[in-house]
XYZ file of C-alpha atoms in Angstrom:
543
model
C -1.296 27.057 -3.389
C -3.769 24.575 -1.892
C -6.237 26.137 0.530
C -8.706 23.291 1.001
C -8.961 20.194 3.163
C -9.159 17.564 0.469
C -11.230 14.391 0.678
C -9.684 11.390 -1.057
C -11.855 8.931 -3.014
C -13.255 6.394 -0.490
C -11.139 3.213 -0.611
C -12.936 0.098 -1.755
C -11.518 -3.373 -2.309
C -10.707 -4.061 -5.934
C -13.217 -6.627 -7.372
C -11.685 -10.012 -8.228
C -12.260 -11.001 -11.846
C -13.345 -14.552 -12.588
C -11.423 -15.374 -15.808
C -14.198 -17.647 -16.984
C -14.003 -19.306 -20.367
C -14.722 -16.739 -23.079
C -14.431 -13.748 -20.772
C -12.608 -10.695 -22.128
C -10.145 -10.679 -19.211
C -9.195 -14.314 -19.886
C -8.727 -13.685 -23.600
C -6.482 -10.672 -22.921
C -4.459 -12.517 -20.268
C -3.913 -15.565 -22.465
C -2.595 -13.289 -25.200
C -0.266 -11.517 -22.773
C 1.044 -14.784 -21.356
C 1.910 -15.957 -24.877
C 3.589 -12.638 -25.601
C 5.696 -12.637 -22.427
C 6.740 -16.265 -22.846
C 7.841 -15.486 -26.410
C 10.099 -12.544 -25.606
C 13.163 -11.876 -23.517
C 12.699 -8.865 -21.262
C 15.661 -6.597 -20.556
C 15.490 -5.467 -16.905
C 17.783 -2.714 -15.655
C 18.019 -1.242 -12.192
C 16.343 2.145 -11.635
C 18.412 4.651 -9.702
C 17.534 8.338 -9.618
C 15.113 7.904 -12.490
C 17.801 6.380 -14.750
C 18.054 2.852 -16.102
C 21.265 1.249 -14.928
C 22.910 -1.702 -16.649
C 26.081 -3.482 -15.583
C 28.437 -6.022 -17.099
C 27.083 -8.801 -14.872
C 23.991 -10.144 -16.646
C 21.777 -12.878 -15.139
C 18.948 -14.733 -16.860
C 15.369 -15.237 -15.644
C 13.357 -18.434 -16.128
C 9.885 -19.513 -14.998
C 10.009 -21.969 -12.074
C 7.712 -24.318 -13.998
C 9.935 -24.210 -17.119
C 13.373 -23.547 -15.753
C 15.155 -24.171 -19.080
C 13.135 -21.432 -20.834
C 14.569 -17.901 -20.656
C 12.111 -15.014 -20.314
C 14.535 -12.198 -19.624
C 17.745 -10.881 -18.210
C 18.608 -8.475 -15.431
C 21.721 -6.632 -14.395
C 23.414 -7.379 -11.104
C 24.962 -4.515 -9.153
C 27.500 -4.323 -6.365
C 27.925 -2.101 -3.307
C 28.714 0.936 -5.456
C 25.175 0.881 -6.844
C 23.736 0.671 -3.347
C 25.613 3.884 -2.551
C 24.290 5.464 -5.744
C 20.740 4.502 -4.771
C 21.149 6.005 -1.296
C 22.560 9.196 -2.765
C 19.630 9.397 -5.205
C 17.108 8.864 -2.405
C 18.689 11.560 -0.225
C 18.845 13.966 -3.174
C 15.102 13.466 -3.898
C 14.109 13.713 -0.243
C 13.622 17.485 0.136
C 11.332 18.024 -2.830
C 9.296 14.831 -2.255
C 8.764 15.337 1.468
C 7.756 18.976 0.855
C 5.313 18.094 -1.888
C 1.724 18.621 -0.675
C 0.304 15.336 0.606
C -2.458 15.262 -1.954
C 0.142 15.256 -4.743
C 1.883 12.220 -3.230
C -1.522 10.574 -2.814
C -2.364 11.203 -6.470
C 0.717 9.296 -7.641
C -0.295 6.141 -5.802
C -3.999 6.449 -6.575
C -3.054 6.651 -10.211
C -0.737 3.663 -9.790
C -3.651 1.637 -8.416
C -5.855 2.569 -11.355
C -3.142 1.753 -13.897
C -2.497 -1.673 -12.294
C -6.150 -2.605 -12.079
C -6.877 -1.146 -15.505
C -4.563 -1.099 -18.551
C -1.740 -3.008 -16.825
C -3.935 -5.709 -15.288
C -3.118 -8.452 -17.770
C 0.579 -7.581 -17.756
C 0.746 -7.608 -13.938
C -0.981 -11.007 -13.795
C 1.131 -12.461 -16.592
C 4.392 -11.278 -15.016
C 3.480 -12.738 -11.630
C 2.182 -16.005 -13.092
C 5.250 -16.539 -15.238
C 7.944 -15.190 -12.944
C 6.645 -16.666 -9.674
C 4.599 -19.641 -10.951
C 1.168 -18.606 -9.681
C -2.132 -19.722 -11.115
C -4.429 -16.980 -12.384
C -6.518 -16.698 -9.234
C -3.508 -16.485 -6.920
C -2.005 -13.832 -9.204
C -5.245 -11.832 -9.505
C -5.815 -11.595 -5.739
C -2.185 -10.690 -5.191
C -0.551 -8.507 -7.819
C -3.709 -6.693 -8.919
C -6.352 -6.645 -6.224
C -4.268 -6.601 -3.029
C -1.647 -4.250 -4.426
C -4.269 -1.805 -5.694
C -5.955 -2.099 -2.280
C -2.692 -1.224 -0.565
C -2.321 1.950 -2.588
C -5.903 3.108 -2.154
C -6.363 2.217 1.493
C -2.944 3.588 2.449
C -3.972 6.941 1.021
C -7.104 6.856 3.143
C -5.125 5.787 6.253
C -2.675 8.638 5.622
C -5.476 11.211 5.802
C -6.733 9.615 9.037
C -3.288 9.992 10.579
C -3.004 13.614 9.440
C -6.461 14.356 10.911
C -5.358 13.298 14.391
C -4.687 16.580 16.175
C -4.209 17.506 19.869
C -6.573 19.580 21.980
C -5.936 23.305 22.451
C -6.448 25.327 25.619
C -7.732 28.916 25.557
C -5.285 31.374 23.923
C -3.221 28.469 22.547
C -3.241 26.549 19.261
C -1.698 23.072 19.440
C -0.878 21.354 16.191
C 0.690 18.049 15.181
C 2.539 17.423 11.942
C 3.639 13.982 10.818
C 7.057 14.411 9.266
C 8.751 11.700 7.198
C 11.739 10.043 8.871
C 15.071 11.844 8.648
C 17.123 9.930 6.118
C 16.204 7.092 3.743
C 14.223 3.873 4.137
C 15.400 0.466 2.939
C 12.755 -1.936 1.583
C 13.780 -5.594 1.407
C 11.015 -7.608 -0.225
C 10.158 -11.336 -0.765
C 9.312 -13.427 -3.826
C 5.959 -14.836 -2.804
C 3.671 -11.804 -2.949
C 3.988 -9.157 -5.643
C 1.663 -7.031 -3.488
C 4.100 -7.118 -0.554
C 6.969 -6.260 -2.871
C 5.026 -3.191 -4.114
C 3.743 -2.138 -0.696
C 7.008 -2.214 1.249
C 8.679 0.603 -0.688
C 5.503 2.530 -1.440
C 4.054 2.782 2.098
C 7.051 4.783 3.413
C 7.192 6.776 0.178
C 3.543 7.807 0.512
C 4.374 9.342 3.908
C 7.119 11.489 2.328
C 10.109 9.160 2.670
C 12.478 8.177 -0.121
C 13.422 4.542 -0.504
C 16.076 2.076 -1.658
C 14.249 -1.097 -2.788
C 15.922 -4.502 -3.130
C 13.510 -7.221 -4.267
C 14.111 -10.948 -4.120
C 16.091 -12.247 -7.086
C 13.166 -14.566 -7.841
C 10.708 -11.654 -8.066
C 12.721 -9.337 -10.321
C 10.413 -9.939 -13.287
C 7.263 -8.483 -11.712
C 9.207 -5.941 -9.595
C 10.462 -4.301 -12.758
C 6.891 -3.922 -14.015
C 5.810 -2.307 -10.724
C 8.669 0.188 -11.142
C 7.550 0.898 -14.698
C 4.041 1.685 -13.476
C 5.327 3.870 -10.644
C 7.153 5.984 -13.206
C 4.186 5.996 -15.545
C 2.043 7.301 -12.648
C 4.401 10.238 -12.140
C 6.627 9.115 -9.270
C 9.582 11.571 -9.301
C 13.107 10.280 -9.914
C 14.911 9.044 -6.837
C 11.827 8.564 -4.630
C 12.003 4.782 -5.030
C 15.249 3.291 -6.332
C 15.198 -0.310 -7.541
C 18.479 -2.198 -7.127
C 19.551 -5.772 -7.889
C 22.375 -6.682 -5.535
C 23.050 -9.435 -3.043
C 21.471 -8.993 0.364
C 24.804 -8.915 2.261
C 26.262 -6.319 -0.136
C 23.216 -4.099 0.298
C 23.191 -4.593 4.044
C 26.850 -3.701 4.472
C 26.252 -0.287 2.902
C 22.742 0.453 4.189
C 23.242 -0.578 7.814
C 26.392 1.476 8.222
C 25.104 4.671 6.635
C 24.412 7.579 9.020
C 21.227 8.510 7.165
C 19.657 5.046 7.457
C 16.221 5.755 8.957
C 14.343 2.459 8.806
C 13.793 -0.908 7.149
C 10.535 -2.321 5.796
C 11.114 -6.045 5.558
C 9.398 -9.316 4.721
C 11.484 -12.472 4.713
C 12.923 -15.146 6.950
C 13.242 -14.856 10.717
C 16.939 -15.740 10.527
C 17.640 -12.854 8.128
C 15.634 -10.398 10.218
C 17.425 -11.514 13.369
C 20.737 -10.786 11.659
C 19.530 -7.391 10.455
C 18.311 -6.481 13.952
C 21.656 -7.422 15.459
C 23.651 -5.517 12.854
C 21.547 -2.381 13.336
C 21.973 -2.671 17.103
C 25.715 -3.008 16.756
C 25.839 0.053 14.483
C 23.313 2.200 16.379
C 25.921 4.823 17.311
C 26.487 5.559 13.611
C 22.936 6.648 12.855
C 21.458 10.137 13.196
C 18.368 8.636 14.793
C 17.111 5.286 16.003
C 16.020 3.416 12.864
C 12.505 2.055 12.552
C 12.526 -1.746 12.234
C 9.325 -3.023 10.655
C 9.380 -6.678 9.706
C 7.106 -9.593 8.931
C 8.957 -12.895 8.976
C 7.976 -16.539 9.180
C 5.039 -18.615 10.286
C 4.121 -22.107 11.371
C 0.423 -21.549 11.032
C -2.085 -23.857 12.624
C -5.585 -25.191 12.092
C -7.226 -26.723 15.184
C -10.484 -28.599 14.824
C -12.761 -29.161 17.817
C -14.943 -32.321 17.822
C -17.932 -30.114 17.053
C -16.392 -28.866 13.811
C -17.749 -29.601 10.341
C -15.393 -32.157 8.777
C -15.920 -30.968 5.220
C -15.241 -27.331 6.139
C -12.048 -28.372 7.917
C -10.854 -30.393 4.930
C -11.574 -27.550 2.495
C -9.739 -25.092 4.701
C -6.748 -27.403 4.700
C -6.895 -28.028 0.928
C -6.893 -24.320 0.220
C -4.974 -23.008 3.211
C -2.106 -25.468 2.926
C -1.700 -25.835 -0.816
C -2.731 -22.647 -2.639
C 0.394 -21.191 -4.199
C 2.157 -24.417 -3.252
C 2.121 -23.472 0.431
C 4.565 -20.622 -0.239
C 2.682 -18.171 1.955
C 3.887 -17.125 5.364
C 0.244 -17.572 6.405
C -0.158 -21.074 4.896
C -1.695 -23.788 7.042
C 1.277 -26.032 7.729
C 0.194 -27.892 10.877
C -3.207 -29.148 11.899
C -4.679 -30.836 14.956
C -7.679 -33.036 14.217
C -9.791 -34.886 16.817
C -9.974 -38.673 16.496
C -13.752 -38.570 15.995
C -13.413 -36.401 12.837
C -10.179 -37.809 11.458
C -11.615 -40.483 9.175
C -13.943 -38.000 7.464
C -11.423 -35.189 7.255
C -8.804 -37.525 5.807
C -11.222 -38.846 3.198
C -12.287 -35.361 2.055
C -8.727 -34.100 2.067
C -7.472 -37.047 0.050
C -10.269 -36.597 -2.499
C -9.398 -32.929 -2.881
C -5.654 -33.512 -3.280
C -6.136 -36.377 -5.741
C -8.288 -34.056 -7.860
C -5.651 -31.289 -7.936
C -4.104 -30.763 -11.358
C -0.450 -29.681 -11.349
C 1.555 -28.083 -14.112
C 2.179 -24.974 -16.219
C 0.449 -21.682 -15.274
C -0.695 -21.199 -18.881
C -3.077 -24.129 -18.415
C -5.781 -22.583 -16.250
C -7.013 -26.014 -15.156
C -3.918 -26.400 -12.953
C -4.469 -25.664 -9.276
C -0.848 -26.438 -8.334
C 2.229 -25.001 -10.023
C 5.954 -25.089 -9.276
C 7.823 -24.010 -6.176
C 10.037 -20.982 -6.667
C 13.511 -22.460 -7.316
C 15.806 -25.436 -6.959
C 17.057 -24.445 -3.488
C 13.500 -24.406 -2.223
C 12.681 -27.664 -4.058
C 15.616 -29.448 -2.416
C 14.759 -28.148 1.058
C 11.088 -29.174 0.856
C 11.761 -32.613 -0.615
C 14.353 -33.120 2.121
C 11.631 -32.833 4.757
C 9.386 -35.213 2.813
C 12.176 -37.777 2.364
C 13.040 -37.673 6.058
C 9.385 -38.176 7.036
C 9.251 -41.302 4.870
C 12.093 -42.774 6.935
C 11.088 -41.699 10.416
C 9.074 -43.983 12.684
C 7.122 -41.185 14.346
C 5.722 -39.829 11.075
C 4.001 -41.186 7.956
C 3.546 -39.666 4.518
C -0.121 -40.483 3.974
C -0.924 -38.406 0.866
C 1.358 -37.324 -1.990
C 5.085 -37.171 -1.483
C 6.326 -37.338 -5.069
C 8.387 -34.669 -6.831
C 10.128 -33.971 -10.152
C 12.402 -31.088 -11.175
C 13.340 -32.221 -14.656
C 11.130 -29.573 -16.349
C 10.009 -27.412 -13.450
C 10.244 -27.504 -9.681
C 7.138 -29.555 -9.064
C 6.277 -31.123 -5.699
C 3.089 -33.070 -5.194
C 0.964 -31.684 -2.339
C 1.946 -33.814 0.624
C 0.314 -34.683 3.926
C 2.383 -36.031 6.776
C 0.688 -37.634 9.766
C 2.847 -36.936 12.781
C 2.590 -39.447 15.598
C 4.261 -36.985 17.931
C 2.899 -33.394 18.212
C 6.540 -32.214 18.482
C 7.719 -33.943 15.310
C 9.947 -31.578 13.322
C 7.457 -30.917 10.496
C 4.908 -29.845 13.139
C 7.422 -27.281 14.466
C 9.634 -26.027 11.637
C 8.641 -23.726 8.786
C 8.913 -25.605 5.495
C 7.418 -23.023 3.099
C 6.107 -25.483 0.579
C 3.184 -27.816 -0.206
C 3.541 -29.908 2.945
C 0.874 -30.206 5.636
C 1.560 -32.000 8.887
C -1.379 -33.375 10.912
C -1.532 -34.645 14.469
C -4.611 -36.632 15.496
C -5.601 -36.146 19.142
C -8.076 -37.735 21.541
C -11.327 -35.734 21.661
C -11.144 -35.231 25.417
C -7.734 -33.567 25.087
C -8.945 -30.476 23.181
C -7.818 -28.045 25.882
C -4.486 -29.776 26.162
C -3.975 -29.554 22.399
C -4.562 -25.800 22.525
C -1.679 -25.521 24.998
C 0.510 -27.727 22.780
C -0.268 -25.657 19.694
C 0.551 -22.469 21.565
C 3.935 -23.720 22.732
C 5.052 -25.806 19.743
C 6.313 -22.982 17.544
C 8.271 -19.779 18.084
C 6.088 -18.138 15.426
C 2.800 -16.337 15.911
C 1.508 -15.245 12.535
C -1.806 -16.830 11.643
C -3.996 -19.613 13.021
C -7.530 -20.979 12.722
C -10.008 -22.706 14.973
C -12.931 -24.762 13.680
C -15.857 -25.415 16.028
C -19.593 -24.936 16.345
C -19.419 -25.169 20.133
C -19.172 -21.525 21.306
C -17.467 -22.490 24.541
C -14.790 -24.229 22.516
C -14.375 -21.147 20.337
C -14.106 -18.916 23.402
C -11.583 -21.211 25.045
C -9.393 -21.267 21.965
C -9.664 -17.490 21.487
C -8.491 -16.961 25.073
C -5.784 -19.608 25.239
C -4.321 -18.707 21.849
C -4.359 -14.948 22.479
C -0.642 -14.638 21.671
C -0.317 -17.488 19.195
C -1.414 -15.586 16.083
C -1.569 -11.947 14.992
C -4.322 -12.925 12.536
C -6.779 -15.365 14.092
C -9.573 -17.061 12.144
C -12.743 -18.748 13.358
C -14.179 -21.337 10.961
C -12.009 -20.119 8.078
C -8.620 -20.930 6.579
C -5.672 -18.956 7.979
C -4.786 -17.316 4.662
C -6.212 -14.576 2.468
C -6.158 -11.467 4.651
C -7.786 -8.551 2.829
C -6.504 -4.989 3.029
C -8.905 -2.810 5.002
C -10.588 -5.885 6.493
C -7.890 -7.959 8.208
C -4.725 -5.897 8.812
C -1.882 -8.434 8.551
C 1.045 -9.231 10.824
C 2.205 -11.448 13.637
C 4.253 -11.268 16.791
C 6.780 -13.492 18.605
C 9.270 -14.567 15.905
C 6.823 -13.719 13.129
C 7.704 -10.065 13.197
C 6.966 -6.688 14.695
C 3.193 -6.941 14.102
C 2.938 -3.489 12.554
C -0.055 -4.622 10.483
C 0.397 -4.071 6.766
C -2.717 -2.578 5.275
C -3.501 -0.329 8.246
C -2.636 3.059 9.676
C -0.570 1.254 12.338
C 1.991 0.448 9.626
C 1.944 3.883 8.015
C 2.444 5.731 11.267
C 5.786 3.914 11.665
C 7.094 5.898 8.723
C 6.406 9.267 10.368
C 8.169 11.303 13.031
C 5.535 13.541 14.651
C 6.289 17.122 15.624
C 4.135 18.983 18.126
C 3.765 22.727 17.547
C 2.397 24.982 20.277
C 1.544 28.567 19.379
C 0.721 31.005 22.197
C -1.508 33.830 20.957
C -1.153 35.966 24.118
C 2.182 35.147 25.744
C 2.695 36.193 29.411
C 4.632 39.356 30.134
C 5.206 38.769 33.861
C 7.039 35.779 35.336
C 5.064 35.944 38.593
C 2.385 33.348 39.341
C -0.742 34.035 41.433
C 0.425 31.690 44.200
C 3.276 34.112 44.916
C 0.944 36.841 46.190
C 0.528 37.205 49.994
C -2.993 37.718 51.295
């Protein structure tokens, strides 16, 4: 039995490899990409440690080569959701009673496997399955995911170390129990790291989980599950299912043992989940924890004192990396008239230099959007902007889905700050810009604050400190992650805990102890070493 207070290895951010020409990591990754593109992966569900296959088989194709088949997965129905819940509840006792350092070891080992022998496979799976270039894959599915595992272990120990004060003759203790029941993790396509963190963060704290990934992220999700099992995760702790969202929701949100949801996805879906849980609250043993990160309409605001080149670079990267399919992507910008000519020139030069195409060609900065539904939605916005009088498509605007779902990075100049592409989340390679009069900087801060219902990320560019201070104050509630002279994307675990408020989610800050503590139910224990033996208090004595 353990009788020591263990110290975990200090968490450090995983170094990002460069994949330069001739480097060993590039050679290995190229080989793995060729291998994965040349085979058809068979992907079952994982319930209670068993591989589950059904009669309904669906194929998987890369978004950039949608006629090429890279694998197949097995679709389940509500009966498999029930099986997954049963498996999670069955595994709960042993997992939650396992010493914390043993749970920590599983995820520390997972991090080392992902950043070590599985690094090329993780990158290749994310690049092929989700159409990411090598850099976007490396910072996501290897570095950020390994960071989540390592830093979460460290945050867990910080939570456990928080103990109450004790008065004389008394010992007060606090234990952080897992939630009573199971946790449901509903994960998105755009970040493999989010898909891995949402089920694993509750599991680290002793919970057992039912995990439903996006259908367009199944390819890399299956590899994460393989590594979990390789690292020693016991059967039933995390159960990977492939069902429709409504089918899963019908079972999960009516089950008495439902204890919480860890979610990243659209605001509309989360609103529906919140309402359903509220309607069913009398069915649950306890009030479920609702932790969600949803959409964003993230801004960049330049002050007249800003550096035009820095602004343009922030827009080039912040708006168009991973085709703008980041909830943190810069999708609206406010540029002063005095800087507009320069910013536009630099931005146009950048975009015209972008190469777009297959992920296997490392020269490509832009790849495909995730699927046809997304392609049609994004191009619909672009097509409408071409027709509208109060907007102009000034850069890009072309698209082609004959081979892959490719959309040229597009810049729309809005002549009205309330034009729809300045307000609505598009989730694609579309940046809308409003040019304002220099003297109206303070007014534009108010407009930016009120334009969108979201409040995820935002950036301010200025060298004038009064302008920076004014923006920081006025935009206090406009972004959960606020950047000064930097693009609004690329939050790093342990450095910028991530999450937004308003309609961007519950702001429980993934990559921090604030998120992990949501998966615990504290119990206070008071032990009296010398209990009283007389009910009388001193005040009762007469002088």
